[in-house]
CSV table of N, CA, C and O in Angstrom, one decimal:
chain,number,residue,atom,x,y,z
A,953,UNK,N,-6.0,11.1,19.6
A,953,UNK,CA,-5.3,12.3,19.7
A,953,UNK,C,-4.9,12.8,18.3
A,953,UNK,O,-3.8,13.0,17.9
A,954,UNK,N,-6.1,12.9,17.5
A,954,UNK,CA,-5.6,13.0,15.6
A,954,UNK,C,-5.1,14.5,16.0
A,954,UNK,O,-5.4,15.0,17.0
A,955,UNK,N,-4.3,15.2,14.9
A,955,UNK,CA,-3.5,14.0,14.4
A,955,UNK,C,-2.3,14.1,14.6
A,955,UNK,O,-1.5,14.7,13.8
A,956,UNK,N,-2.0,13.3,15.9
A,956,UNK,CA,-1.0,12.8,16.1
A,956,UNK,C,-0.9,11.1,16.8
A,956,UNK,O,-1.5,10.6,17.8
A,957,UNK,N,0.0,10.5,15.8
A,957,UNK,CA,0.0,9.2,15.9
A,957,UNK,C,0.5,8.4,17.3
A,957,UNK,O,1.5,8.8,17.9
A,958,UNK,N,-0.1,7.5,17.7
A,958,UNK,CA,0.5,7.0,19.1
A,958,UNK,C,2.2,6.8,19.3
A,958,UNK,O,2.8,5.8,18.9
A,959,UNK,N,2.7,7.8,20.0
A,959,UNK,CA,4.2,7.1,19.9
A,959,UNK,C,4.7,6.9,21.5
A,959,UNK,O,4.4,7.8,22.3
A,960,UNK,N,5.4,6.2,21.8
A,960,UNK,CA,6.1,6.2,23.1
A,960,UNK,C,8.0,6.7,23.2
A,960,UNK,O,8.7,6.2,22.3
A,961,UNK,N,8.4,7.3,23.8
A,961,UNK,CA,7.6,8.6,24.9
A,961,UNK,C,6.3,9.4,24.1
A,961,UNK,O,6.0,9.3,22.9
A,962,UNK,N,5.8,10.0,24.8
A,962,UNK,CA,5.3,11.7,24.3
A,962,UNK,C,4.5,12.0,25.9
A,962,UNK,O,4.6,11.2,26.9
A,963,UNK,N,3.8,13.1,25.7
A,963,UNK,CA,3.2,13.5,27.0
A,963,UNK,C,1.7,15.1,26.4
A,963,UNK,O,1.8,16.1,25.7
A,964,UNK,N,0.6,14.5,27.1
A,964,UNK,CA,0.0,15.7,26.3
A,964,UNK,C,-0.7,16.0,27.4
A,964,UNK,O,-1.1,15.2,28.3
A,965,UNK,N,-1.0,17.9,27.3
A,965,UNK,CA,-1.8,18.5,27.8
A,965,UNK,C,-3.2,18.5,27.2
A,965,UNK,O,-3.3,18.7,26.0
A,966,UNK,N,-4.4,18.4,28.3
A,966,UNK,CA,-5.5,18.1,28.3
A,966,UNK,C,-6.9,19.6,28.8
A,966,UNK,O,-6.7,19.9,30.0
A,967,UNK,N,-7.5,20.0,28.4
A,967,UNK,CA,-8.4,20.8,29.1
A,967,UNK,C,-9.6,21.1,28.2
A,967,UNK,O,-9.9,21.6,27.1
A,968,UNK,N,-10.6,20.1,29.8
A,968,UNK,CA,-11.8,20.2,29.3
A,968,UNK,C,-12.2,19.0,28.7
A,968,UNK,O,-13.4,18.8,28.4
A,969,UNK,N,-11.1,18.1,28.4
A,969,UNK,CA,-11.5,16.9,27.4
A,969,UNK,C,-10.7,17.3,26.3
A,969,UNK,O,-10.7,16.4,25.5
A,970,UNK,N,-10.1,18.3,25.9
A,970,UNK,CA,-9.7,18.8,24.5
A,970,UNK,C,-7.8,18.9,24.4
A,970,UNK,O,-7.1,19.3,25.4
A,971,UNK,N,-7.5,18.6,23.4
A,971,UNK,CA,-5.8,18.3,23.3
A,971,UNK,C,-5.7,19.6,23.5
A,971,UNK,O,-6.1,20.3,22.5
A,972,UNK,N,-5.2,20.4,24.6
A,972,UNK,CA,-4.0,21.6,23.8
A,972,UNK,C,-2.8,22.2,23.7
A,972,UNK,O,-2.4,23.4,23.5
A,973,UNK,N,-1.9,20.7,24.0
A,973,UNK,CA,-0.5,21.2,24.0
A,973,UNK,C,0.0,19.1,24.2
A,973,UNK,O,-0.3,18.2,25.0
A,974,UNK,N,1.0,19.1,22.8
A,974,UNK,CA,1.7,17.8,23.1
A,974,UNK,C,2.9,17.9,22.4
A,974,UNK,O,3.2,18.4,21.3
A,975,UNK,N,3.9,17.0,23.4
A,975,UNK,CA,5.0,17.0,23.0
A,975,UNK,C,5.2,15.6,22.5
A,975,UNK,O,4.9,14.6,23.3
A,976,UNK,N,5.6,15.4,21.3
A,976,UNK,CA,5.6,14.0,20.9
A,976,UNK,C,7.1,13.6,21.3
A,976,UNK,O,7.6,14.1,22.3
A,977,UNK,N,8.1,12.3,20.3
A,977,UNK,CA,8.5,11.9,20.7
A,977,UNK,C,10.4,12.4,20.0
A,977,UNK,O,11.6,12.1,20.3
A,978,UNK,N,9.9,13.1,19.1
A,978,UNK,CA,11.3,14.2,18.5
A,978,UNK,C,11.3,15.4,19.5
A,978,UNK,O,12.3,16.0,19.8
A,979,UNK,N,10.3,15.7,20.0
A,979,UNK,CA,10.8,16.8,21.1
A,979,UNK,C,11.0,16.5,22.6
A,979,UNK,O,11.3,17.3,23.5
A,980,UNK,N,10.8,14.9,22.6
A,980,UNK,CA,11.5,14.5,24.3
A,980,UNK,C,12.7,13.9,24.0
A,980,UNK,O,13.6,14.3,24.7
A,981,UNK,N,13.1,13.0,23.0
A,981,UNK,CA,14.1,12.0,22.6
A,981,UNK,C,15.3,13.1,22.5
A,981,UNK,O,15.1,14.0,21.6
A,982,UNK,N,16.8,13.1,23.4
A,982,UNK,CA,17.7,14.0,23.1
A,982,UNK,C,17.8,15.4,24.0
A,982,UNK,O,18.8,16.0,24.3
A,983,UNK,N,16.5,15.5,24.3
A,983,UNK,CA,16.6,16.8,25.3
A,983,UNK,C,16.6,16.7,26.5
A,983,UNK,O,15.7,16.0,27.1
A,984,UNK,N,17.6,17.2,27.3
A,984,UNK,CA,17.2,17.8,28.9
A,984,UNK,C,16.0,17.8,29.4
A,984,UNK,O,15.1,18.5,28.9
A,985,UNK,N,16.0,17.0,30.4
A,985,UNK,CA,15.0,17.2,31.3
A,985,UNK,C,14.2,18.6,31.4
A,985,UNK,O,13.0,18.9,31.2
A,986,UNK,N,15.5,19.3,32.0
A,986,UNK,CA,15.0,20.6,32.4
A,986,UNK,C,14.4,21.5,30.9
A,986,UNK,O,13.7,22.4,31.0
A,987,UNK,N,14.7,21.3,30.0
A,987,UNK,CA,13.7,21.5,28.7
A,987,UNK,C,13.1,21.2,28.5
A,987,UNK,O,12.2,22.0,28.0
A,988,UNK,N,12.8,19.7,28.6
A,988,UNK,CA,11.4,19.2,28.8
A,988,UNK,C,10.2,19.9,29.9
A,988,UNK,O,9.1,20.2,29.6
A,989,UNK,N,10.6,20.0,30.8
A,989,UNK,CA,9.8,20.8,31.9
A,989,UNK,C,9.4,21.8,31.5
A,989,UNK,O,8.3,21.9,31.1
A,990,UNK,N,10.7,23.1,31.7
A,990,UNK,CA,10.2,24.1,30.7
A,990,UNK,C,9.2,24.3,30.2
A,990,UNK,O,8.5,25.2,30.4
A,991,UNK,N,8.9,23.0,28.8
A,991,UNK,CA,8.1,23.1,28.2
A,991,UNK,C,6.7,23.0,28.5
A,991,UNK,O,5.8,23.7,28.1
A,992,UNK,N,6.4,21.9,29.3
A,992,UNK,CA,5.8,21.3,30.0
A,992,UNK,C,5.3,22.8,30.8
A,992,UNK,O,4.1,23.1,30.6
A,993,UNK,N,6.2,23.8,31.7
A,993,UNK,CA,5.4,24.3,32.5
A,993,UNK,C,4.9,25.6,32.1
A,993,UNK,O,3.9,26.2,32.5
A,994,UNK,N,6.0,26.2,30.8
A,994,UNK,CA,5.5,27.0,29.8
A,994,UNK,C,3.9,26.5,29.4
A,994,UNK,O,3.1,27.4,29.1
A,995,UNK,N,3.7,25.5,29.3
A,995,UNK,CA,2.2,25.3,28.2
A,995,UNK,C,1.1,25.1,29.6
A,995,UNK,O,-0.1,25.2,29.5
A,996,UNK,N,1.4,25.0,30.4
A,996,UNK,CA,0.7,24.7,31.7
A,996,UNK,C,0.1,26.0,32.4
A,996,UNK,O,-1.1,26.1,32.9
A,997,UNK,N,0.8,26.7,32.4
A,997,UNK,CA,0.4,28.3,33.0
A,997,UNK,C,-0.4,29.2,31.4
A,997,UNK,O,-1.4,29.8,31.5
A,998,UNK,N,0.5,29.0,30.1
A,998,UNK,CA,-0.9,29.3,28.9
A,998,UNK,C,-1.9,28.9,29.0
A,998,UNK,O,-2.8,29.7,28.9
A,999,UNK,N,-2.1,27.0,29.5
A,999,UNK,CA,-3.8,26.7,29.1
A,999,UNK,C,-4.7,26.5,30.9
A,999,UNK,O,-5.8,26.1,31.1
A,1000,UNK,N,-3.4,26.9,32.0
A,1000,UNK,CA,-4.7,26.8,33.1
A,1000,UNK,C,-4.2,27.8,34.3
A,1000,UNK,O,-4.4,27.8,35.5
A,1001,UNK,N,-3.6,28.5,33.5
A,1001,UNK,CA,-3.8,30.1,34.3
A,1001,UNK,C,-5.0,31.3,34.3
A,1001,UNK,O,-4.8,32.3,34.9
């Protein structure tokens, strides 16, 4: 997933075989769930709407 380095947490969006959308581990570590999601369903309806 260049280039971004393996870290635990993170979470990435996939289409087609191709990265296009990831949240590493400064943008889950500290935040709300419900921000996390958000984000998550914000980039979900961009890349497969």
């Amino acid at each position: 997933m260049v280039p971004f380095p393996p870290f635990y947490p993170s979470m990435a969006l996939f289409k087609n075989g191709e990265l296009v959308h990831m949240l590493e581990r400064h943008h889950i570590e500290g935040r709300l769930t419900d921000m996390i999601a958000e984000n998550l369903k914000d980039a979900y309806n961009e890349y497969y709407s």
